[in-house]
mmCIF file of C-alpha atoms and ligand atoms in Angstrom:
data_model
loop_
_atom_site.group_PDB
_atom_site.id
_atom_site.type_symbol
_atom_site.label_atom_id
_atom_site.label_comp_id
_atom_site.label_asym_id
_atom_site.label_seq_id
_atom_site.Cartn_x
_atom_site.Cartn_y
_atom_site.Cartn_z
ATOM 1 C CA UNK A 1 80.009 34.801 -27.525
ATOM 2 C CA UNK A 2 82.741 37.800 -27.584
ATOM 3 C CA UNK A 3 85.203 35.873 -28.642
ATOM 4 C CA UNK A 4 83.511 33.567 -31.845
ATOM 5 C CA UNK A 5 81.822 37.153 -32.455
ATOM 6 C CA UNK A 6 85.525 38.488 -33.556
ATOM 7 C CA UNK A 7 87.169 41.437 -31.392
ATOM 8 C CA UNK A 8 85.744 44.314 -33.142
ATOM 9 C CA UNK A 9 82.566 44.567 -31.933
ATOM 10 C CA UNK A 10 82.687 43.992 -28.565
ATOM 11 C CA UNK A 11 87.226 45.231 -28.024
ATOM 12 C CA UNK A 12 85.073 48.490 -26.282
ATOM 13 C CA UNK A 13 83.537 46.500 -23.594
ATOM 14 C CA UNK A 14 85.895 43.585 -23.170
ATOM 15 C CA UNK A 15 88.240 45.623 -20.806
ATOM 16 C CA UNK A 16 85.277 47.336 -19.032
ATOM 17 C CA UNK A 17 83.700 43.328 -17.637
ATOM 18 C CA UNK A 18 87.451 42.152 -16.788
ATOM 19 C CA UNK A 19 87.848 45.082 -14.743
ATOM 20 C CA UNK A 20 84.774 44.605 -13.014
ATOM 21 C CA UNK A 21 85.613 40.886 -12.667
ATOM 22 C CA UNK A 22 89.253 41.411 -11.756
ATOM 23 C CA UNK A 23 87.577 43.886 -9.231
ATOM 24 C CA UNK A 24 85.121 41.268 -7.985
ATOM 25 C CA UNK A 25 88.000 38.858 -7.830
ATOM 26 C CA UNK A 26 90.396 41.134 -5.270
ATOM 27 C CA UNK A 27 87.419 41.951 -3.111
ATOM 28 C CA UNK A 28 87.093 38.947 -2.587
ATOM 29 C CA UNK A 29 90.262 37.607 -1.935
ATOM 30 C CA UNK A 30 90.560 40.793 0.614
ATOM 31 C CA UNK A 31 87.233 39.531 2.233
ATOM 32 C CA UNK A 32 89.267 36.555 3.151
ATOM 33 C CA UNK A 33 91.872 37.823 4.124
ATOM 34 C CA UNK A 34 90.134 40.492 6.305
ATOM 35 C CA UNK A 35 88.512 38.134 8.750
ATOM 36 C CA UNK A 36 91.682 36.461 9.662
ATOM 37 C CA UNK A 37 93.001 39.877 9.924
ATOM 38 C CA UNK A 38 90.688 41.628 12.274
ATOM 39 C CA UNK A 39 89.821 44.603 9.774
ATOM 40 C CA UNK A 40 85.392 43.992 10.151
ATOM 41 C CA UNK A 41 84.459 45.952 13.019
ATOM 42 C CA UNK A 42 80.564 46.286 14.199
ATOM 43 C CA UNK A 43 79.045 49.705 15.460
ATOM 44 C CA UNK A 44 76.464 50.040 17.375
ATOM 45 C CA UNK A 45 73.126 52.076 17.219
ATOM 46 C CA UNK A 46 70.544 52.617 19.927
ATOM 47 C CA UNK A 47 66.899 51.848 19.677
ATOM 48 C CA UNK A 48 65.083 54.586 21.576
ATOM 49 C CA UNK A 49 61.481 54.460 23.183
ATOM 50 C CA UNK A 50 59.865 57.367 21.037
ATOM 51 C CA UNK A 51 58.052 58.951 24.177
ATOM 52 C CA UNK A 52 61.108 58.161 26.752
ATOM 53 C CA UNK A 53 64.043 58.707 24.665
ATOM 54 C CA UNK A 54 64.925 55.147 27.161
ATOM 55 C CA UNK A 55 67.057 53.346 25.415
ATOM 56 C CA UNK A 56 65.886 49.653 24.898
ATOM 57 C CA UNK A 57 68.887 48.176 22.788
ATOM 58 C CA UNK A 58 71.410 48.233 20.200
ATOM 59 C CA UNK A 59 71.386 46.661 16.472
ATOM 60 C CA UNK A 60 75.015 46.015 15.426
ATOM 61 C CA UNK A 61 76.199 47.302 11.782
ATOM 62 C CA UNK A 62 79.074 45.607 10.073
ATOM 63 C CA UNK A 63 82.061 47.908 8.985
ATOM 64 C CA UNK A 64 85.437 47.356 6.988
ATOM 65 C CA UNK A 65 88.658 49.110 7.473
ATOM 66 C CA UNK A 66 89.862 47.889 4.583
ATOM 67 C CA UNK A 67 94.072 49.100 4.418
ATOM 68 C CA UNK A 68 93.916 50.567 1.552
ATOM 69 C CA UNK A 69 90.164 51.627 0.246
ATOM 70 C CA UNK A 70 89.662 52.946 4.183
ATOM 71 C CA UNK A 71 85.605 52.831 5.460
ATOM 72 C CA UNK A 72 83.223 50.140 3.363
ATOM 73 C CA UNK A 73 80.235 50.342 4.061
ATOM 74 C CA UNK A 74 78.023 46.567 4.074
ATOM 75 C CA UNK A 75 76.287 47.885 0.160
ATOM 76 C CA UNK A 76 79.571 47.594 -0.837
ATOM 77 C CA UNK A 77 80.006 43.728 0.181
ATOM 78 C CA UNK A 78 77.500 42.291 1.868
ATOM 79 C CA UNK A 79 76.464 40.897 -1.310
ATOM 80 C CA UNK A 80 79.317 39.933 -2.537
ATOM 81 C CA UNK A 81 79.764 38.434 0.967
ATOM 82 C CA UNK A 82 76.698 36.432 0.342
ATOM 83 C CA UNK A 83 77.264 35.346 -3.463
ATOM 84 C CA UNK A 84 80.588 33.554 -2.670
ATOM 85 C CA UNK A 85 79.496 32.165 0.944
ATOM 86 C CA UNK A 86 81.736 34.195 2.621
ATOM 87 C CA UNK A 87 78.696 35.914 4.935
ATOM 88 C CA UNK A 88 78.930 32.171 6.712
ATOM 89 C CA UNK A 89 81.882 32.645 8.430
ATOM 90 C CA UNK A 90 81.546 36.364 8.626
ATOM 91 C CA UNK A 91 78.054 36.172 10.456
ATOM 92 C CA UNK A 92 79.381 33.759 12.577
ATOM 93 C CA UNK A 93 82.257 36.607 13.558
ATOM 94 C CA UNK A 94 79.144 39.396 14.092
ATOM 95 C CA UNK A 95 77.191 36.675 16.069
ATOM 96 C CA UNK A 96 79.772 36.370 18.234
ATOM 97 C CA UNK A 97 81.411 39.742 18.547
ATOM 98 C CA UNK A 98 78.153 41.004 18.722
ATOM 99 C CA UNK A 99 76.800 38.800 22.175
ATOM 100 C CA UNK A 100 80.277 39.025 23.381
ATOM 101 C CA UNK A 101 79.917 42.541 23.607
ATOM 102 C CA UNK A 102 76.356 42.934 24.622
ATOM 103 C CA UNK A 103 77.611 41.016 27.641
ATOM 104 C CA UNK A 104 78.837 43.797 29.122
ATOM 105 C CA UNK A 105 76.089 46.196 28.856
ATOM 106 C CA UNK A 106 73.623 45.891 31.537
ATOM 107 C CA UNK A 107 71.254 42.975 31.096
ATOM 108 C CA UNK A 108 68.034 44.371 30.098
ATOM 109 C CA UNK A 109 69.307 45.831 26.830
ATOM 110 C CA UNK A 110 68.789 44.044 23.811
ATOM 111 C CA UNK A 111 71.012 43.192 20.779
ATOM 112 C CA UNK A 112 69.668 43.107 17.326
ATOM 113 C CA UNK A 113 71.914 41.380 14.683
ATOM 114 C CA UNK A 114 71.108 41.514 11.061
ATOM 115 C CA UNK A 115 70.647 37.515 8.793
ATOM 116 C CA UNK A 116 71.138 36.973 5.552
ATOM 117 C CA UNK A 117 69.902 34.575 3.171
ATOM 118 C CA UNK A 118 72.762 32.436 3.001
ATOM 119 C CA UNK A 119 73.086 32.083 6.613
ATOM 120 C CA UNK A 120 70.137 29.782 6.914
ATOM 121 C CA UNK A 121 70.982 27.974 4.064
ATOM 122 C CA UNK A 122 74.150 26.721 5.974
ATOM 123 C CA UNK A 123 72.154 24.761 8.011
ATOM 124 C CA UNK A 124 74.620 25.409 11.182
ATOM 125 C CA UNK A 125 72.518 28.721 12.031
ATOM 126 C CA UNK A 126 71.027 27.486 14.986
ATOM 127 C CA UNK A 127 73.945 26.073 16.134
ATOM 128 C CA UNK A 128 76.092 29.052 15.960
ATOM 129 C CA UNK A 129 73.559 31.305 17.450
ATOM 130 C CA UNK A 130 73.392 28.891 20.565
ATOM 131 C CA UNK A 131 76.963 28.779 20.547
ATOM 132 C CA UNK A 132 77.348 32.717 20.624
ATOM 133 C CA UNK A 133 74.843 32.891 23.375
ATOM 134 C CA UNK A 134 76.812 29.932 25.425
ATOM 135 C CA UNK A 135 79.922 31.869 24.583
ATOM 136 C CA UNK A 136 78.792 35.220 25.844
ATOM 137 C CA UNK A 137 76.661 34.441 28.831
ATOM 138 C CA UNK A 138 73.812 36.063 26.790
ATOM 139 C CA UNK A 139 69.899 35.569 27.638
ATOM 140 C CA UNK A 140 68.050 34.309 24.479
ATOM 141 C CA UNK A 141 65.881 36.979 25.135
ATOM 142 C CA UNK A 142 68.215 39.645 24.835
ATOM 143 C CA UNK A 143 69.229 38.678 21.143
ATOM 144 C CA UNK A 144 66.965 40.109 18.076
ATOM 145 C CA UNK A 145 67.344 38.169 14.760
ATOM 146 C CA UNK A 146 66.698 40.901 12.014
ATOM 147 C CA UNK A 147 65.526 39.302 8.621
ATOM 148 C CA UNK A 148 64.127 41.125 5.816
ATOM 149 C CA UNK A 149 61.549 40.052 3.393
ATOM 150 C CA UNK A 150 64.207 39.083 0.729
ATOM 151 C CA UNK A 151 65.574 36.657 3.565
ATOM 152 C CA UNK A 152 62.584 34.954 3.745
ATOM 153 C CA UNK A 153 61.353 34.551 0.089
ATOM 154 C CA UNK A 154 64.878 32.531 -0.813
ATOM 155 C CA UNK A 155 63.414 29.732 0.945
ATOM 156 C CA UNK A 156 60.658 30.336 3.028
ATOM 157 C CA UNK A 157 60.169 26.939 4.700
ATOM 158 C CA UNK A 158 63.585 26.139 5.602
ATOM 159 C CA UNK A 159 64.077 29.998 6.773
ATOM 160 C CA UNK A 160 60.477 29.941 8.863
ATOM 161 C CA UNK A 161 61.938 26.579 10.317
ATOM 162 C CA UNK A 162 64.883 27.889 11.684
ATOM 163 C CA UNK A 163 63.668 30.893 13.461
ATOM 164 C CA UNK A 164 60.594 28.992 14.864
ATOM 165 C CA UNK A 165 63.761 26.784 16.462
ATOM 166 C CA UNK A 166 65.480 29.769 17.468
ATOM 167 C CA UNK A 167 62.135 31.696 18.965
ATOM 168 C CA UNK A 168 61.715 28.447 20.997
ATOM 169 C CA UNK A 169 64.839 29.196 22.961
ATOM 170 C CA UNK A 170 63.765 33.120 23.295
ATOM 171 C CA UNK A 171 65.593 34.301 20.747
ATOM 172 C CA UNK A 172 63.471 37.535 19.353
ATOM 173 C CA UNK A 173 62.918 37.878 15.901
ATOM 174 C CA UNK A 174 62.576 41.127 13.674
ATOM 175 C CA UNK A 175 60.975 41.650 10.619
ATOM 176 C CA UNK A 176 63.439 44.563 8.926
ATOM 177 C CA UNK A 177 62.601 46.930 6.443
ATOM 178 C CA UNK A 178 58.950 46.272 6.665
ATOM 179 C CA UNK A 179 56.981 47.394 3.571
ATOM 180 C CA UNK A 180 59.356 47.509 0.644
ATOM 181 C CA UNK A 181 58.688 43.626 -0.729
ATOM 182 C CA UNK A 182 55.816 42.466 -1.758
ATOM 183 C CA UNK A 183 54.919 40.013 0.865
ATOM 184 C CA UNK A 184 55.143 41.670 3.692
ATOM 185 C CA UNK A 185 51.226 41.373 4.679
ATOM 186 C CA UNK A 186 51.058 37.530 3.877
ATOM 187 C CA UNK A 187 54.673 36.813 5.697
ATOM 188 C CA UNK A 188 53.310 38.838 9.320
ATOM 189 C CA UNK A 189 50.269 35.856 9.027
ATOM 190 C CA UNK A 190 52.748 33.132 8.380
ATOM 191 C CA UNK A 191 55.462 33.729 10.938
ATOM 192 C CA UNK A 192 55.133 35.361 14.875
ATOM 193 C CA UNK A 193 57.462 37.747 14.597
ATOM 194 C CA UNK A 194 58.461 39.760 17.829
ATOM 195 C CA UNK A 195 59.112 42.991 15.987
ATOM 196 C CA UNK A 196 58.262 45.102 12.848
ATOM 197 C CA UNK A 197 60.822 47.782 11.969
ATOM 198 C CA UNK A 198 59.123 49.479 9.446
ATOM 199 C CA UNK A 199 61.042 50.987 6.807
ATOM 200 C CA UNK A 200 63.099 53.910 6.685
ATOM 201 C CA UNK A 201 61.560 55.148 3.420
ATOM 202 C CA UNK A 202 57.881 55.343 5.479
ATOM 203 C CA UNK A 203 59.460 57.216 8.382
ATOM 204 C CA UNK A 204 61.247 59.740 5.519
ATOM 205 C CA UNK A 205 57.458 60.241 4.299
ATOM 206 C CA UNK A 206 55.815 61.311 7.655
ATOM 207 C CA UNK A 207 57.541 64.800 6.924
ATOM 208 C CA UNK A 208 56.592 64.898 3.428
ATOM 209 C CA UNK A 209 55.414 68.023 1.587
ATOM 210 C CA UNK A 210 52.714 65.866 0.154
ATOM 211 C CA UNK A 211 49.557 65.004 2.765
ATOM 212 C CA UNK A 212 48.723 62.057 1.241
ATOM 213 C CA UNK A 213 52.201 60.375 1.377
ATOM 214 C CA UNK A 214 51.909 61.033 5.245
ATOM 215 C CA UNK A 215 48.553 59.739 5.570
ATOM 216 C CA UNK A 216 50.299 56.293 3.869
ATOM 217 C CA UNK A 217 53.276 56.706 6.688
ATOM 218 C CA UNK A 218 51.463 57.402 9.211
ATOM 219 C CA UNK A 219 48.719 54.210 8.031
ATOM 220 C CA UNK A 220 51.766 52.214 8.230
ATOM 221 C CA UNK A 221 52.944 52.945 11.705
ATOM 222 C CA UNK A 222 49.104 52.396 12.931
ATOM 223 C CA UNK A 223 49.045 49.112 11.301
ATOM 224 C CA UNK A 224 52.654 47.407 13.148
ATOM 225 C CA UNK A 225 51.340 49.276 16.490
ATOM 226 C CA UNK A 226 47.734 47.700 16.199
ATOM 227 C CA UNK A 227 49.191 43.990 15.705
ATOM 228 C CA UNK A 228 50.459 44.214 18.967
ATOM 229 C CA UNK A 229 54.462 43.381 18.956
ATOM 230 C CA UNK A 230 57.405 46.088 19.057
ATOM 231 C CA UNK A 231 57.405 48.491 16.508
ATOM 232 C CA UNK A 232 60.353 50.390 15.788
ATOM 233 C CA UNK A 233 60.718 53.265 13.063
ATOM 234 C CA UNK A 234 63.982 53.352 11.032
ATOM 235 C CA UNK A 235 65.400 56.222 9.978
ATOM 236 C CA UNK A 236 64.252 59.243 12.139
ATOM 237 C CA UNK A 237 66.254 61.903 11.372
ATOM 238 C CA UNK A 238 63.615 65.145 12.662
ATOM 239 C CA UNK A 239 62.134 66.355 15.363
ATOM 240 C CA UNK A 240 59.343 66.534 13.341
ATOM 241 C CA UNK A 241 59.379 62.852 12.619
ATOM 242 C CA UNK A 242 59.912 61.933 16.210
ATOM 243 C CA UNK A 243 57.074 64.025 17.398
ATOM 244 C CA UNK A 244 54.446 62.451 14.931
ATOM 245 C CA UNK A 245 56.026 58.997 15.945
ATOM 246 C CA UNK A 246 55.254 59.965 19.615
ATOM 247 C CA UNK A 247 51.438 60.618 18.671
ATOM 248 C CA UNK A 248 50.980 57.153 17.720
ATOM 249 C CA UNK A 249 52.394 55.614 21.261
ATOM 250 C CA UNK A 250 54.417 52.667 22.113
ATOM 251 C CA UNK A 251 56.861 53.024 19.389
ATOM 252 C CA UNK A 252 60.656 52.758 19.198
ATOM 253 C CA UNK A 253 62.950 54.435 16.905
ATOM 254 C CA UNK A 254 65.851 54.397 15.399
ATOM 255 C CA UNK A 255 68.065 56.980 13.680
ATOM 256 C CA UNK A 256 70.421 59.637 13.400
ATOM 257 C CA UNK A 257 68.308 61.779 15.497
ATOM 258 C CA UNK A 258 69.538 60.089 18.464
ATOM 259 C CA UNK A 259 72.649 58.461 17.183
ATOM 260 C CA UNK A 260 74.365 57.395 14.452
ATOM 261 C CA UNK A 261 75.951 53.606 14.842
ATOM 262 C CA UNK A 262 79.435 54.379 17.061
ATOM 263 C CA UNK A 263 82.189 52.061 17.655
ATOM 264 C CA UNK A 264 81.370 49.812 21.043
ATOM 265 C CA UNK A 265 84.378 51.824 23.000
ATOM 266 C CA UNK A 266 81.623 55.034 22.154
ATOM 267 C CA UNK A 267 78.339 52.327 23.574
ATOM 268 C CA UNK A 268 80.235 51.664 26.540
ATOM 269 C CA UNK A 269 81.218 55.487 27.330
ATOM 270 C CA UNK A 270 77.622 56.559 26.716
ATOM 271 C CA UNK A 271 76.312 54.167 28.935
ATOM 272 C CA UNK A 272 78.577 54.427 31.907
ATOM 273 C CA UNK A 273 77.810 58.395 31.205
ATOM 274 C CA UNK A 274 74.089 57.367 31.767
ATOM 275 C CA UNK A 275 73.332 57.787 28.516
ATOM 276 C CA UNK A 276 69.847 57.116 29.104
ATOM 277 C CA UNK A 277 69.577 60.143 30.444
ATOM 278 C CA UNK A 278 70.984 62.573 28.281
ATOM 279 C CA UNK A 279 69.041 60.663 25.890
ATOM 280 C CA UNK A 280 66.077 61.178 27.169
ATOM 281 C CA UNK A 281 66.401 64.927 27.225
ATOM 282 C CA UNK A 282 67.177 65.041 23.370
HETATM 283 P P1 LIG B 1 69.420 47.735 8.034
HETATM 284 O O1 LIG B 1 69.518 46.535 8.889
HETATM 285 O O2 LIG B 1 68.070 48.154 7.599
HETATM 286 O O3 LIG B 1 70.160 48.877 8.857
HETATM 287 C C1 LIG B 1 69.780 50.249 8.849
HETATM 288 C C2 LIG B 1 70.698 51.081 7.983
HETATM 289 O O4 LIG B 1 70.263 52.443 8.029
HETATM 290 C C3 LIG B 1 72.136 51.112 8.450
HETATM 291 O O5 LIG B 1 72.957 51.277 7.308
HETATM 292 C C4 LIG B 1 72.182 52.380 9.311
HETATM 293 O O6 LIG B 1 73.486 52.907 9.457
HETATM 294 C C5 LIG B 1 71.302 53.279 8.498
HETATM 295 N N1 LIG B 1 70.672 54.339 9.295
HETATM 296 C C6 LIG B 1 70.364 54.345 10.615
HETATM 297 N N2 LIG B 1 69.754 55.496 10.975
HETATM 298 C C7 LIG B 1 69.658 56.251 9.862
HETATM 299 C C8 LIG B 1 69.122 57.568 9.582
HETATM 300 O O7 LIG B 1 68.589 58.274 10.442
HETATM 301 N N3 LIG B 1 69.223 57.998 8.296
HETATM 302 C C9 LIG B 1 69.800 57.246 7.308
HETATM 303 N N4 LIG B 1 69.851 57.770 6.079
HETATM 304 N N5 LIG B 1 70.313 56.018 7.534
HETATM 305 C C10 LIG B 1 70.241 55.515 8.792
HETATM 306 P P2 LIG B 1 74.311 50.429 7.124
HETATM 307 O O8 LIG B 1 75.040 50.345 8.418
HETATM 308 O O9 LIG B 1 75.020 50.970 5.934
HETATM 309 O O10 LIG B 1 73.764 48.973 6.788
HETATM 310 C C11 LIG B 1 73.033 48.734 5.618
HETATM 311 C C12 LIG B 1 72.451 47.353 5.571
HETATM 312 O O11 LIG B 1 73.487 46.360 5.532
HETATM 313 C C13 LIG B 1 71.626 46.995 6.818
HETATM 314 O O12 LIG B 1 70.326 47.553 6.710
HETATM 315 C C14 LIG B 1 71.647 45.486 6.756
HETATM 316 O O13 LIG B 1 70.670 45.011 5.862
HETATM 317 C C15 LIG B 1 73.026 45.205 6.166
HETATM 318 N N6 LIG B 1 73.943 44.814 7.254
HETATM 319 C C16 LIG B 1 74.610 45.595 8.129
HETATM 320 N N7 LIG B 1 75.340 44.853 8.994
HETATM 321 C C17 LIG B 1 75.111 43.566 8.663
HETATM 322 C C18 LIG B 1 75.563 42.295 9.205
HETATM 323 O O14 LIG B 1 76.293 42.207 10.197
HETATM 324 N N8 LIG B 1 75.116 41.160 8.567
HETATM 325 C C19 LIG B 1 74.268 41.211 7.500
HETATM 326 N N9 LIG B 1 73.894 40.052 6.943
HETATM 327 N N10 LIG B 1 73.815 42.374 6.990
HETATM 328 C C20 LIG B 1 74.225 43.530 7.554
HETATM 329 MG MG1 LIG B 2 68.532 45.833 10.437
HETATM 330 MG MG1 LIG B 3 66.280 48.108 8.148
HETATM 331 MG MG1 LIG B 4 67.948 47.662 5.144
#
């Protein structure tokens, strides 16, 4: 170890790993605090039908005004969040926060919340999802689950388990970031999932300089359409992209090109604007 190893050799990078866990250690005690203290916020970003420009729903994104570091972004502490448990209580806060404000958009638009790993290992998942639906007034079948491969290969049975519960009640459920694992083919045959969003690094490709990279992009988007359930591109940032997306029909997208995620004072102005609308025109 460092220390039966004498200081010399390692007096260089002894200060270097207490910083980093000194750093670790106030993050988290912040994290704590910041619940309690209202400073996680979600925004909102639409999901668009690709030859409409309709707007279908909204997947919430977690944000931290932290008082003093300002904007964090969820790569910054999701994980974190999720080493020390913490994403337990705080996905029970998005769950919540999110239906509660889905509530008042007008019922046939959707929210999508994001899961991670942890979450189902609670074991109260279920539960709190039925109790933020309850809460809210929300239909099942307005709420999207959004779990990415890395969700699923934790624990695969316990994980398939609960969202078979949670699809019972009508609860949708969204495979994210479809095509960066490895499983991705085998996990589509093992679990129904409502929705493929395919992954924003295959969208990114369909305006590649290189031909064959769009030939894979475009492969990809054939392949979600062709199983049948909601497909939804991440990531569309072009015109370009959007128009290619629109050649390969019933699609929905996502991205900057139609919004970036807003606070939910800017999703209720844009939809008593009629946002659908002006949306469509883009
Ligand atoms: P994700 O679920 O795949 O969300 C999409 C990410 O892409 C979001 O980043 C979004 O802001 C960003 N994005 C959307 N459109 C575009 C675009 O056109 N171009 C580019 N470059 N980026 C775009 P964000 O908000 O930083 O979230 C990152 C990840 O953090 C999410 O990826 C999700 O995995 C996780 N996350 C966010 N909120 C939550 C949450 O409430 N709970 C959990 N467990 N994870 C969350
Ligand atoms: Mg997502
Ligand atoms: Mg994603
Ligand atoms: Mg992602």
């Amino acid at each position: 170890s460092a220390k039966s190893g004498g200081r010399g050799a390692f007096r260089f990078f002894e200060p270097e790993l207490d910083e980093l866990m000194h750093a670790r250690r106030n993050l988290e005690r912040d994290m704590r605090d910041a619940i309690a203290g209202g400073e996680f916020e979600l925004h909102y970003q639409p999901f668009v039908v690709a030859t409409t420009g309709e707007i279908r729903g909204f997947e919430s994104l977690l944000r931290w005004h932290h008082p003093k570091r300002g904007l964090v972004m969820p790569s910054e502490f999701i994980p974190l969040a999720e080493e020390t448990g913490l994403i337990v209580p705080l996905g029970e806060w998005v769950l919540r926060t999110a239906c509660a404000e889905a509530a008042k958009w007008p019922a046939d638009l959707r929210i999508a919340i994001n899961l991670s790993p942890a979450q189902f290992r609670s074991k109260e998942l279920v539960a709190v999802v039925i109790g933020a639906l309850a809460g809210s007034g929300v239909a099942p079948h307005r709420l999207e689950l959004e779990v990415t491969e890395t969700v699923i290969m934790h624990d695969s049975e316990a994980v398939f388990a609960a969202l078979g519960q949670l699809r019972e009640l009508g609860v949708r459920v969204a495979l994210d970031d479809f095509g960066t694992g490895y499983s991705s083919l085998s996990f589509l045959q093992r679990f129904p999932f409502d929705k493929i969003k395919i992954d924003r690094s295959f969208v990114n490709e369909l305006s590649s300089a290189s031909e064959e990279a769009q030939h894979l992009a475009r492969a990809v988007v054939r392949f979600a359409v062709s199983l049948g359930k909601t497909t939804t591109a991440e990531g569309v940032e072009t015109k370009e992209q959007l128009d290619i997306l629109r050649e390969e029909g019933s699609v929905e997208t996502q991205g900057y090109y139609f919004s970036r995620p807003m606070p939910a004072s800017s999703v209720a102005k844009m939809l008593r604007r009629g946002a659908r609308a002006a949306i469509r025109a883009a």
